[in-house]
Amino acid sequence: MLKRIDVISLFPEMFEAIKSGITGRALRDGLINLEITNPRDFTTDKHKTVDDRPYGGGPGMLMKVEPIKEAILSIKKKWLSSSEEQETKKIKVVYLSPQGQPLTQQIVKELSENEQLILLAGRYEGVDERLIEHYVDYECSIGDYVLSGGELPAMVLIDSLIRLLPGALGHNESAVNDSFYSGLLDHPHYTRPEVFEGEGIPDVLLSGHHKKIEQWRLKQSLGRTWQRRPDLLKDRQLSEQEQQLLQAFIQEQNM
Ligand code: 9WO
C-alpha cells in the first residue's frame, strides 16, 4: 500500500496544483505523504548549476547528473534510517518521459502496490542515459506528445495513484463506477434541467427501475467503447449478457 511519494523537480511550486479537490483532501488527511525535492539544493557550485551541455553538440541542455543522483540518494537514505524494514525494500524510481511505457490504469494499480515511490520530473532535453540505467526502475509516458517537463505527467500519475487509496474518495465518488474500472468507457450522464437545448433525457433514467437503469448504463458503456475505442474490447472477454447488450446497441445504431 502506497504511503509516500517523493518527487524530484526543479519547479516544486508547480505541485501546488494538486492541493485542490480530492487529491488536496487526501494530502491534508495524511492518507499519503508527498514531498518535493529540488535538485538545485544538491548543487555544489556558487551558481547552483542544474543544466549542462550534451556531448555531440546540438541545441538545448541536459539536466546535470550529480544533483539528481544526490537528490535520489538523500530521499532513499532518509527512509532507510527512519524504518528498519525499508532497508531491504527497494524504493522504485519512476522517470516520466515520452520514451516511457504508456501509462494505463493497470500500471497505476501495480505502482500503487509499492509502499514508496520516487518520481523524477525532467526538464530541458532530458537526463543522461546512464542516470536512467543506474537509478531509474521504470520509465513511463502519459501520452504521445512532448511537454516542457515531467511535472505535469508526474501530477497526472500522483492524481491517479491517490484515487486508488482507501478513503481518498468520499461516498459520493465511488471508484467502482470509474471509467476504466471495468476496462470500459463511461456511459452518458444527465442532470437537471429535464429539457436542455430542446433535448430530453432517456426515459429509462426517469423510470426509477434500478435494474433497467443499470442494464442501460452497461449497454451504453459497451456501445461507446465499441464505437470510440474498439482497441479496449480486444483485451476484454465479454460475458453472455454483455455480448447481448452490445448486439442490441449495434442494432439500434443501424435503425
Ligand atoms: C525536448 C526537445 C527539444 C528539441 C529536440 C528534442 C527534444 N526532446 C525534448 C524532450 O523530450 N524534452 C523532455 C521534456 C525531457 C524530459 C522531460 N520533458 C518531458 C516529459 N516532456 N514531455 C514529457 C512527458 C512525460 C510523460 N509523458 C508524456 C510526456
XYZ file of N, CA and C and ligand atoms in Angstrom:
794
model
N 0.838 -1.217 0.000
C 0.000 0.000 0.000
C 0.868 1.261 0.000
N 0.525 2.175 -0.886
C 1.323 3.397 -1.047
C 1.149 4.337 0.152
N 2.283 4.755 0.735
C 2.261 5.647 1.899
C 2.891 6.986 1.593
N 3.852 6.949 0.647
C 4.662 8.156 0.491
C 5.176 8.285 -0.947
N 5.071 9.517 -1.469
C 5.602 9.819 -2.801
C 6.578 10.975 -2.666
N 7.794 10.782 -3.151
C 8.761 11.874 -3.260
C 8.895 12.224 -4.729
N 8.912 13.533 -5.017
C 9.092 13.994 -6.391
C 10.389 14.783 -6.469
N 11.148 14.546 -7.515
C 12.349 15.343 -7.772
C 12.041 16.276 -8.931
N 12.083 17.596 -8.654
C 11.690 18.585 -9.659
C 12.394 19.910 -9.431
N 12.746 20.568 -10.536
C 13.332 21.915 -10.465
C 12.259 22.972 -10.218
N 10.968 22.584 -10.294
C 9.867 23.535 -10.093
C 8.875 23.031 -9.049
N 9.297 23.007 -7.777
C 8.438 22.488 -6.706
C 7.088 23.223 -6.612
N 7.065 24.539 -6.959
C 5.812 25.325 -6.838
C 4.699 24.730 -7.692
N 5.059 24.074 -8.794
C 4.032 23.539 -9.684
C 3.099 22.568 -8.957
N 3.628 21.902 -7.913
C 2.847 20.854 -7.256
C 1.776 21.401 -6.317
N 1.698 22.745 -6.201
C 0.552 23.375 -5.526
C -0.746 22.973 -6.220
N -0.620 22.680 -7.524
C -1.811 22.410 -8.341
C -2.612 21.201 -7.864
N -1.982 20.258 -7.170
C -2.748 19.078 -6.730
C -3.243 19.226 -5.291
N -3.170 20.451 -4.756
C -3.685 20.672 -3.403
C -5.170 21.035 -3.392
N -5.801 20.997 -4.570
C -7.251 21.216 -4.666
C -7.981 19.873 -4.742
N -9.244 19.909 -4.361
C -10.136 18.774 -4.612
C -9.761 17.495 -3.888
N -10.031 16.375 -4.526
C -9.843 15.046 -3.925
C -8.391 14.821 -3.506
N -7.451 15.216 -4.388
C -6.037 14.995 -4.072
C -5.613 15.867 -2.882
N -6.081 17.113 -2.875
C -5.751 18.018 -1.773
C -6.260 17.496 -0.443
N -7.491 16.997 -0.446
C -8.073 16.454 0.788
C -7.284 15.242 1.278
N -6.919 14.359 0.335
C -6.151 13.161 0.706
C -4.807 13.545 1.330
N -4.177 14.587 0.785
C -2.890 15.038 1.319
C -3.076 15.650 2.712
N -4.111 16.480 2.859
C -4.375 17.097 4.177
C -4.747 16.054 5.214
N -5.505 15.033 4.794
C -5.911 13.972 5.725
C -4.768 13.010 6.055
N -3.627 13.182 5.385
C -2.481 12.324 5.664
C -2.621 10.910 5.124
N -3.512 10.704 4.142
C -3.638 9.375 3.533
C -2.346 9.007 2.816
N -1.647 10.065 2.392
C -0.369 9.862 1.713
C 0.523 11.060 2.011
N 1.817 10.826 2.082
C 2.760 11.920 2.284
C 3.456 12.237 0.979
N 3.441 13.520 0.625
C 4.068 13.975 -0.609
C 5.138 15.000 -0.273
N 6.335 14.769 -0.790
C 7.403 15.749 -0.579
C 8.121 16.011 -1.896
N 8.417 17.292 -2.155
C 9.113 17.657 -3.380
C 10.558 18.001 -3.033
N 11.483 17.401 -3.760
C 12.908 17.684 -3.565
C 13.454 18.370 -4.808
N 14.153 19.495 -4.601
C 14.704 20.262 -5.706
C 16.189 19.921 -5.886
N 16.557 19.389 -7.061
C 17.964 19.042 -7.307
C 18.891 20.241 -7.113
N 18.342 21.474 -7.283
C 19.153 22.678 -7.097
C 19.740 22.741 -5.682
N 19.023 22.146 -4.721
C 19.526 22.129 -3.341
C 20.715 21.189 -3.167
N 21.025 20.404 -4.209
C 22.145 19.458 -4.117
C 23.302 19.844 -5.036
N 23.278 21.092 -5.507
C 24.402 21.584 -6.302
C 25.503 22.045 -5.356
N 26.734 22.098 -5.871
C 27.869 22.463 -5.015
C 28.585 23.726 -5.492
N 28.256 24.198 -6.703
C 28.911 25.411 -7.210
C 28.141 26.655 -6.787
N 28.801 27.807 -6.870
C 28.160 29.010 -6.333
C 26.964 29.468 -7.175
N 26.919 29.062 -8.449
C 25.773 29.454 -9.283
C 24.614 28.448 -9.233
N 24.780 27.399 -8.446
C 23.756 26.348 -8.310
C 23.315 25.819 -9.682
N 24.288 25.409 -10.476
C 24.028 24.973 -11.852
C 23.330 23.613 -11.885
N 22.210 23.560 -12.631
C 21.471 22.290 -12.732
C 21.408 21.764 -14.166
N 22.002 22.514 -15.121
C 21.995 22.038 -16.510
C 23.418 21.923 -17.042
N 23.580 21.189 -18.121
C 24.900 21.012 -18.730
C 24.732 20.693 -20.210
N 25.827 20.845 -21.001
C 25.726 20.701 -22.447
C 25.796 19.231 -22.868
N 25.073 18.888 -23.943
C 25.095 17.488 -24.397
C 26.380 17.154 -25.160
N 26.981 16.010 -24.872
C 28.072 15.513 -25.723
C 27.526 15.330 -27.122
N 28.337 15.662 -28.124
C 27.893 15.534 -29.508
C 27.313 16.816 -30.051
N 27.085 17.763 -29.137
C 26.608 19.081 -29.549
C 25.133 19.121 -29.842
N 24.697 20.160 -30.502
C 23.278 20.350 -30.802
C 22.656 21.332 -29.843
N 21.406 21.721 -30.163
C 20.753 22.733 -29.343
C 20.271 22.139 -28.024
N 20.067 23.004 -27.065
C 19.462 22.569 -25.817
C 20.457 22.044 -24.802
N 19.970 21.864 -23.597
C 20.796 21.417 -22.479
C 20.191 20.158 -21.870
N 20.996 19.477 -21.064
C 20.512 18.330 -20.299
C 20.542 18.678 -18.822
N 19.828 17.901 -18.029
C 19.924 18.107 -16.585
C 21.262 17.564 -16.111
N 21.881 18.287 -15.222
C 23.155 17.866 -14.652
C 22.921 16.601 -13.814
N 23.839 15.633 -13.958
C 23.625 14.315 -13.357
C 23.741 14.294 -11.829
N 24.816 14.890 -11.302
C 25.109 14.716 -9.867
C 24.007 15.235 -8.936
N 23.410 16.423 -9.204
C 22.355 16.880 -8.287
C 21.153 15.929 -8.233
N 20.833 15.275 -9.380
C 19.720 14.315 -9.386
C 20.101 13.069 -8.594
N 21.329 12.583 -8.835
C 21.805 11.416 -8.085
C 21.759 11.684 -6.582
N 22.269 12.852 -6.172
C 22.298 13.173 -4.740
C 20.885 13.344 -4.174
N 19.976 13.887 -4.973
C 18.584 14.019 -4.528
C 17.975 12.634 -4.298
N 18.179 11.716 -5.234
C 17.650 10.349 -5.098
C 18.236 9.683 -3.857
N 19.584 9.780 -3.697
C 20.234 9.122 -2.559
C 19.768 9.704 -1.229
N 19.560 11.021 -1.190
C 19.125 11.638 0.080
C 17.720 11.175 0.458
N 16.844 11.023 -0.547
C 15.486 10.546 -0.271
C 15.541 9.096 0.224
N 16.326 8.270 -0.483
C 16.433 6.854 -0.093
C 17.023 6.705 1.309
N 18.035 7.539 1.612
C 18.713 7.447 2.903
C 17.766 7.830 4.041
N 16.977 8.874 3.801
C 16.035 9.349 4.814
C 15.109 8.223 5.264
N 14.619 7.430 4.298
C 13.649 6.380 4.626
C 14.295 5.079 4.997
N 15.598 4.995 4.783
C 16.361 3.849 5.259
C 16.578 3.983 6.756
N 16.888 5.198 7.209
C 17.220 5.389 8.621
C 15.986 5.441 9.503
N 14.851 5.872 8.930
C 13.659 6.039 9.768
C 12.885 4.741 9.928
N 13.206 3.723 9.164
C 12.454 2.473 9.254
C 13.328 1.296 8.846
N 13.440 0.307 9.744
C 14.295 -0.850 9.518
C 13.894 -1.626 8.267
N 12.581 -1.810 8.102
C 12.118 -2.686 7.025
C 12.424 -2.116 5.642
N 12.592 -0.795 5.564
C 12.903 -0.183 4.277
C 14.274 -0.608 3.788
N 15.119 -1.062 4.721
C 16.492 -1.399 4.392
C 16.553 -2.447 3.278
N 15.681 -3.423 3.372
C 15.663 -4.487 2.366
C 14.785 -4.096 1.183
N 13.786 -3.275 1.434
C 12.859 -2.887 0.367
C 13.499 -1.890 -0.588
N 13.248 -2.115 -1.859
C 13.787 -1.220 -2.859
C 12.746 -0.136 -3.138
N 13.179 1.115 -3.029
C 12.262 2.202 -3.349
C 12.367 2.481 -4.839
N 11.259 2.289 -5.551
C 11.275 2.435 -7.005
C 11.348 3.891 -7.441
N 12.182 4.142 -8.445
C 12.277 5.464 -9.071
C 11.593 5.413 -10.432
N 10.624 6.314 -10.630
C 9.871 6.372 -11.885
C 10.231 7.667 -12.609
N 10.676 7.536 -13.860
C 11.016 8.709 -14.676
C 9.910 8.934 -15.704
N 9.348 10.155 -15.710
C 8.269 10.484 -16.646
C 8.886 11.025 -17.937
N 8.698 10.302 -19.033
C 9.249 10.780 -20.306
C 8.463 10.220 -21.488
N 8.508 10.919 -22.637
C 7.801 10.426 -23.817
C 8.336 9.071 -24.306
N 9.541 8.689 -23.858
C 10.126 7.402 -24.265
C 9.661 6.239 -23.387
N 8.839 6.541 -22.350
C 8.446 5.509 -21.396
C 7.323 4.616 -21.881
N 7.014 3.609 -21.065
C 5.867 2.735 -21.307
C 4.587 3.548 -21.119
N 3.612 3.385 -22.019
C 2.362 4.132 -21.863
C 1.670 3.784 -20.530
N 1.241 4.815 -19.811
C 0.572 4.615 -18.521
C -0.854 4.122 -18.743
N -1.238 3.095 -18.014
C -2.615 2.580 -18.053
C -3.110 2.448 -16.611
N -4.426 2.257 -16.459
C -4.996 2.050 -15.122
C -4.350 0.830 -14.454
N -4.051 -0.205 -15.263
C -3.409 -1.415 -14.736
C -2.026 -1.089 -14.147
N -1.255 -0.254 -14.846
C 0.080 0.109 -14.365
C -0.028 0.991 -13.122
N -1.017 1.899 -13.100
C -1.244 2.721 -11.907
C -1.487 1.813 -10.704
N -2.329 0.791 -10.914
C -2.651 -0.149 -9.838
C -1.390 -0.866 -9.348
N -0.560 -1.310 -10.288
C 0.669 -2.014 -9.917
C 1.627 -1.085 -9.167
N 1.760 0.158 -9.637
C 2.643 1.110 -8.949
C 2.134 1.402 -7.538
N 0.801 1.396 -7.370
C 0.205 1.716 -6.067
C 0.484 0.622 -5.032
N 0.979 -0.533 -5.480
C 1.298 -1.619 -4.544
C 2.652 -1.427 -3.874
N 3.424 -0.434 -4.327
C 4.660 -0.070 -3.639
C 4.328 0.788 -2.426
N 5.148 0.659 -1.375
C 4.933 1.485 -0.194
C 5.386 2.919 -0.451
N 6.403 3.052 -1.290
C 7.014 4.345 -1.567
C 7.441 4.450 -3.016
N 7.298 5.626 -3.585
C 7.764 5.862 -4.951
C 8.545 7.166 -4.999
N 9.533 7.223 -5.861
C 10.226 8.468 -6.176
C 9.944 8.776 -7.644
N 9.324 9.928 -7.906
C 9.034 10.331 -9.286
C 10.058 11.372 -9.715
N 10.679 11.137 -10.862
C 11.656 12.078 -11.400
C 11.040 12.837 -12.562
N 10.896 14.169 -12.372
C 10.345 15.035 -13.417
C 11.508 15.737 -14.112
N 11.708 15.425 -15.368
C 12.822 16.015 -16.109
C 12.486 17.394 -16.646
N 13.527 18.120 -17.053
C 13.399 19.432 -17.715
C 14.411 19.482 -18.848
N 14.417 20.566 -19.568
C 15.326 20.758 -20.715
C 15.121 19.618 -21.719
N 16.241 19.043 -22.240
C 16.117 17.953 -23.204
C 16.174 16.583 -22.539
N 16.133 16.567 -21.214
C 16.099 15.295 -20.503
C 17.320 15.062 -19.635
N 17.556 13.764 -19.319
C 18.660 13.416 -18.417
C 19.627 12.463 -19.113
N 20.812 12.373 -18.603
C 21.867 11.479 -19.095
C 21.378 10.032 -19.033
N 21.608 9.278 -20.134
C 21.118 7.908 -20.222
C 21.671 7.015 -19.098
N 22.888 7.292 -18.659
C 23.484 6.446 -17.608
C 22.796 6.644 -16.265
N 22.240 7.846 -16.040
C 21.465 8.055 -14.812
C 20.206 7.187 -14.863
N 19.569 7.132 -16.045
C 18.371 6.300 -16.204
C 18.719 4.836 -15.955
N 19.811 4.381 -16.572
C 20.219 2.973 -16.425
C 20.480 2.595 -14.971
N 21.123 3.489 -14.234
C 21.576 3.134 -12.889
C 20.591 3.490 -11.783
N 19.731 4.479 -12.007
C 18.876 4.945 -10.902
C 17.380 4.887 -11.171
N 16.993 4.641 -12.441
C 15.558 4.621 -12.747
C 15.090 3.181 -12.925
N 13.994 2.837 -12.244
C 13.458 1.479 -12.334
C 12.374 1.360 -13.389
N 11.702 2.471 -13.654
C 10.568 2.409 -14.573
C 10.415 3.745 -15.284
N 10.326 3.699 -16.630
C 10.153 4.914 -17.421
C 8.749 4.889 -17.992
N 8.035 5.984 -17.801
C 6.608 5.974 -18.016
C 6.143 7.223 -18.774
N 5.278 7.029 -19.787
C 4.726 8.135 -20.589
C 3.226 8.252 -20.350
N 2.728 9.477 -20.303
C 1.271 9.637 -20.181
C 0.627 9.904 -21.539
N 1.394 9.870 -22.630
C 0.812 10.076 -23.948
C 1.857 10.540 -24.938
N 1.514 10.448 -26.213
C 2.486 10.729 -27.272
C 2.505 12.200 -27.655
N 3.044 13.014 -26.776
C 3.231 14.432 -27.040
C 4.401 14.884 -26.179
N 5.028 15.981 -26.576
C 6.161 16.499 -25.807
C 5.705 17.713 -25.017
N 6.112 17.779 -23.784
C 5.796 18.908 -22.898
C 7.098 19.622 -22.556
N 6.997 20.609 -21.678
C 8.196 21.347 -21.273
C 8.929 20.667 -20.137
N 8.285 19.668 -19.537
C 8.903 18.987 -18.411
C 8.027 17.862 -17.911
N 8.558 17.072 -16.991
C 7.834 15.913 -16.479
C 6.903 16.214 -15.317
N 6.792 17.511 -14.913
C 5.985 17.822 -13.725
C 4.509 17.515 -13.917
N 3.934 17.965 -15.035
C 2.503 17.696 -15.247
C 2.247 16.187 -15.342
N 3.035 15.427 -16.110
C 2.861 13.971 -16.090
C 3.005 13.378 -14.685
N 3.942 13.878 -13.882
C 4.089 13.365 -12.510
C 2.812 13.623 -11.714
N 2.217 14.807 -11.903
C 0.974 15.121 -11.187
C -0.189 14.255 -11.680
N -0.192 13.950 -12.969
C -1.208 13.039 -13.511
C -1.084 11.680 -12.821
N 0.142 11.190 -12.725
C 0.357 9.893 -12.072
C -0.037 9.954 -10.594
N 0.346 11.029 -9.901
C 0.017 11.162 -8.475
C -1.505 11.172 -8.283
N -2.202 11.934 -9.127
C -3.667 12.005 -9.035
C -4.276 10.615 -9.190
N -3.843 9.876 -10.204
C -4.426 8.547 -10.440
C -4.070 7.587 -9.308
N -2.887 7.744 -8.710
C -2.496 6.896 -7.573
C -3.341 7.216 -6.341
N -3.536 8.509 -6.070
C -4.290 8.916 -4.873
C -5.730 8.414 -4.935
N -6.342 8.440 -6.131
C -7.719 7.967 -6.273
C -7.902 6.514 -5.860
N -6.805 5.739 -5.913
C -6.897 4.322 -5.550
C -6.766 4.085 -4.046
N -6.370 5.116 -3.284
C -6.170 4.924 -1.845
C -7.511 4.781 -1.138
N -7.615 3.796 -0.258
C -8.840 3.671 0.528
C -9.079 4.964 1.312
N -10.281 5.517 1.193
C -10.612 6.734 1.920
C -10.380 8.018 1.144
N -9.765 7.907 -0.059
C -9.495 9.124 -0.837
C -10.773 9.677 -1.454
N -11.668 8.775 -1.832
C -12.918 9.209 -2.449
C -14.014 9.227 -1.387
N -14.831 10.274 -1.392
C -15.987 10.317 -0.496
C -17.008 9.285 -0.954
N -18.062 9.065 -0.164
C -19.045 8.043 -0.567
C -19.775 8.426 -1.841
N -19.758 9.730 -2.184
C -20.393 10.153 -3.436
C -19.460 10.021 -4.649
N -18.277 9.490 -4.448
C -17.280 9.442 -5.529
C -16.665 8.050 -5.615
N -17.506 7.060 -5.880
C -17.027 5.685 -5.844
C -16.107 5.350 -7.006
N -14.956 4.720 -6.681
C -14.003 4.302 -7.723
C -14.555 3.137 -8.532
N -15.489 2.388 -7.931
C -16.083 1.245 -8.630
C -16.758 1.709 -9.907
N -17.291 2.923 -9.889
C -18.024 3.437 -11.043
C -17.123 4.133 -12.062
N -15.848 4.266 -11.747
C -14.955 4.991 -12.642
C -14.886 4.354 -14.012
N -14.782 5.237 -15.011
C -14.420 4.785 -16.339
C -13.103 4.028 -16.196
N -12.965 2.904 -16.877
C -11.762 2.064 -16.864
C -11.714 1.109 -15.695
N -12.566 1.295 -14.680
C -12.565 0.333 -13.595
C -12.820 -1.056 -14.168
N -13.748 -1.137 -15.116
C -14.076 -2.425 -15.715
C -13.486 -2.562 -17.111
N -12.576 -1.653 -17.479
C -11.962 -1.710 -18.798
C -12.842 -1.151 -19.896
N -13.930 -0.470 -19.515
C -14.845 0.124 -20.493
C -14.900 1.633 -20.311
N -15.351 2.323 -21.351
C -15.606 3.754 -21.215
C -16.881 3.982 -20.410
N -16.998 5.163 -19.855
C -18.160 5.520 -19.040
C -19.404 5.697 -19.916
N -20.556 5.505 -19.327
C -21.845 5.749 -20.008
C -22.169 7.239 -19.952
N -23.136 7.723 -20.752
C -23.522 9.141 -20.667
C -24.187 9.462 -19.321
N -24.064 10.708 -18.889
C -24.680 11.178 -17.644
C -25.633 12.325 -17.938
N -26.654 12.468 -17.120
C -27.623 13.560 -17.277
C -27.990 14.125 -15.918
N -28.160 15.456 -15.879
C -28.671 16.097 -14.663
C -29.714 17.141 -15.085
N -30.241 17.918 -14.135
C -31.275 18.895 -14.488
C -30.719 20.009 -15.373
N -31.519 20.669 -16.178
C -32.980 20.522 -16.309
C -33.361 19.299 -17.165
N -34.599 18.900 -17.035
C -35.054 17.701 -17.743
C -35.032 17.915 -19.257
N -35.294 19.181 -19.702
C -35.128 19.509 -21.120
C -34.055 20.596 -21.241
N -33.025 20.326 -22.060
C -31.922 21.272 -22.269
C -31.663 21.390 -23.759
N -31.648 22.619 -24.282
C -31.469 22.860 -25.717
C -32.461 22.026 -26.526
N -33.670 21.917 -26.003
C -34.729 21.194 -26.706
C -34.646 19.680 -26.616
N -33.638 19.178 -25.896
C -33.441 17.724 -25.795
C -33.788 17.215 -24.415
N -34.549 16.119 -24.387
C -34.892 15.468 -23.122
C -33.813 14.485 -22.717
N -34.159 13.590 -21.807
C -33.205 12.567 -21.370
C -33.821 11.193 -21.591
N -32.992 10.155 -21.709
C -33.536 8.806 -21.940
C -34.594 8.440 -20.892
N -35.763 7.936 -21.370
C -36.905 7.625 -20.498
C -36.518 6.716 -19.333
N -35.653 5.747 -19.611
C -35.326 4.744 -18.598
C -34.775 5.404 -17.323
N -34.084 6.539 -17.485
C -33.477 7.200 -16.327
C -34.524 7.862 -15.430
N -35.748 8.054 -15.976
C -36.844 8.632 -15.187
C -37.742 7.551 -14.617
N -37.492 6.288 -15.001
C -38.405 5.197 -14.660
C -38.297 4.776 -13.201
N -37.136 5.035 -12.581
C -36.920 4.582 -11.206
C -36.686 3.082 -11.115
N -36.552 2.426 -12.265
C -36.347 0.971 -12.323
C -34.845 0.697 -12.298
N -34.298 0.449 -11.087
C -32.837 0.438 -10.919
C -32.131 -0.635 -11.729
N -32.750 -1.798 -11.827
C -32.158 -2.899 -12.602
C -32.049 -2.512 -14.084
N -33.134 -1.918 -14.603
C -33.136 -1.494 -16.021
C -32.130 -0.378 -16.271
N -32.009 0.540 -15.303
C -31.061 1.654 -15.440
C -29.626 1.120 -15.497
N -29.342 0.172 -14.626
C -28.004 -0.440 -14.593
C -27.685 -1.123 -15.918
N -28.680 -1.822 -16.479
C -28.502 -2.502 -17.770
C -28.287 -1.501 -18.892
N -29.063 -0.415 -18.874
C -28.926 0.635 -19.896
C -27.527 1.248 -19.847
N -27.053 1.496 -18.628
C -25.723 2.099 -18.477
C -24.632 1.163 -18.993
N -24.736 -0.112 -18.670
C -23.759 -1.089 -19.152
C -23.790 -1.158 -20.677
N -25.007 -1.142 -21.244
C -25.144 -1.162 -22.701
C -24.490 0.058 -23.337
N -24.695 1.238 -22.756
C -24.073 2.456 -23.273
C -22.545 2.394 -23.153
N -22.065 1.869 -22.026
C -20.615 1.720 -21.840
C -20.022 0.832 -22.923
N -20.659 -0.311 -23.135
C -20.181 -1.249 -24.155
C -20.242 -0.612 -25.542
N -21.375 0.060 -25.842
C -21.574 0.658 -27.156
C -20.570 1.758 -27.447
N -20.355 2.611 -26.454
C -19.410 3.706 -26.666
C -17.976 3.202 -26.788
N -17.649 2.157 -26.027
C -16.312 1.579 -26.142
C -16.131 0.983 -27.535
N -17.146 0.283 -28.009
C -17.123 -0.310 -29.364
C -16.972 0.779 -30.433
N -17.697 1.903 -30.257
C -17.642 2.987 -31.246
C -16.327 3.749 -31.207
N -15.896 4.106 -29.981
C -14.803 5.074 -29.856
C -13.444 4.452 -29.600
N -13.430 3.313 -28.877
C -12.156 2.685 -28.507
C -12.238 1.176 -28.672
N -12.459 0.715 -29.931
C -12.568 -0.739 -30.142
C -11.334 -1.499 -29.658
N -10.180 -0.824 -29.583
C -8.957 -1.480 -29.092
C -9.128 -1.994 -27.655
N -9.962 -1.298 -26.868
C -10.161 -1.725 -25.478
C -10.940 -3.039 -25.397
N -11.817 -3.281 -26.384
C -12.627 -4.510 -26.352
C -11.805 -5.735 -26.751
N -10.729 -5.512 -27.499
C -9.874 -6.645 -27.928
C -9.275 -7.370 -26.726
N -8.954 -6.608 -25.670
C -8.284 -7.197 -24.498
C -9.273 -7.646 -23.425
N -10.553 -7.660 -23.743
C -11.527 -7.908 -22.683
C -12.544 -8.942 -23.140
N -12.728 -9.990 -22.342
C -13.745 -11.000 -22.616
C -15.114 -10.434 -22.239
N -16.098 -10.557 -23.138
C -17.456 -10.114 -22.811
C -18.286 -11.301 -22.335
N -19.044 -11.098 -21.269
C -19.952 -12.142 -20.784
C -21.096 -12.296 -21.786
N -21.878 -13.353 -21.603
C -23.035 -13.594 -22.480
C -23.958 -12.373 -22.480
N -24.239 -11.858 -21.269
C -25.133 -10.691 -21.147
C -24.533 -9.455 -21.824
N -23.234 -9.251 -21.634
C -22.574 -8.094 -22.249
C -22.620 -8.176 -23.771
N -22.411 -9.379 -24.316
C -22.484 -9.560 -25.775
C -23.872 -9.219 -26.291
N -24.905 -9.663 -25.548
C -26.294 -9.363 -25.960
C -26.556 -7.866 -25.922
N -26.098 -7.201 -24.854
C -26.309 -5.756 -24.736
C -25.609 -5.004 -25.864
N -24.383 -5.427 -26.194
C -23.639 -4.757 -27.268
C -24.324 -4.993 -28.615
N -24.791 -6.222 -28.857
C -25.533 -6.508 -30.099
C -26.767 -5.608 -30.209
N -27.485 -5.469 -29.097
C -28.680 -4.618 -29.080
C -28.305 -3.167 -29.392
N -27.207 -2.698 -28.813
C -26.730 -1.329 -29.079
C -26.434 -1.151 -30.566
N -25.729 -2.122 -31.153
C -25.350 -2.042 -32.567
C -26.603 -2.048 -33.455
N -27.576 -2.916 -33.121
C -28.857 -2.951 -33.844
C -29.511 -1.571 -33.852
N -29.565 -0.950 -32.645
C -30.218 0.360 -32.525
C -29.496 1.412 -33.366
N -28.165 1.285 -33.492
C -27.394 2.215 -34.309
C -27.832 2.137 -35.778
N -28.123 0.890 -36.207
C -28.456 0.673 -37.622
C -29.898 1.015 -37.952
N -30.669 1.439 -36.970
C -32.094 1.724 -37.242
C -32.285 3.180 -37.670
C 12.880 18.401 -25.914
C 13.471 18.587 -27.138
C 13.880 19.732 -27.797
C 14.484 19.591 -29.042
C 14.660 18.335 -29.594
C 14.239 17.208 -28.922
C 13.644 17.358 -27.700
N 13.201 16.439 -26.864
C 12.746 17.066 -25.804
C 12.217 16.343 -24.690
O 11.812 15.205 -24.833
N 12.193 17.005 -23.501
C 11.684 16.354 -22.352
C 10.863 17.367 -21.600
C 12.751 15.807 -21.470
C 12.125 15.091 -20.314
C 11.094 15.969 -19.616
N 10.227 16.569 -20.582
C 9.066 15.978 -20.928
C 8.445 14.902 -20.346
N 8.311 16.364 -21.951
N 7.263 15.551 -22.059
C 7.316 14.658 -21.099
C 6.349 13.623 -20.951
C 6.424 12.741 -19.901
C 5.489 11.727 -19.800
N 4.511 11.598 -20.717
C 4.417 12.468 -21.743
C 5.333 13.487 -21.877
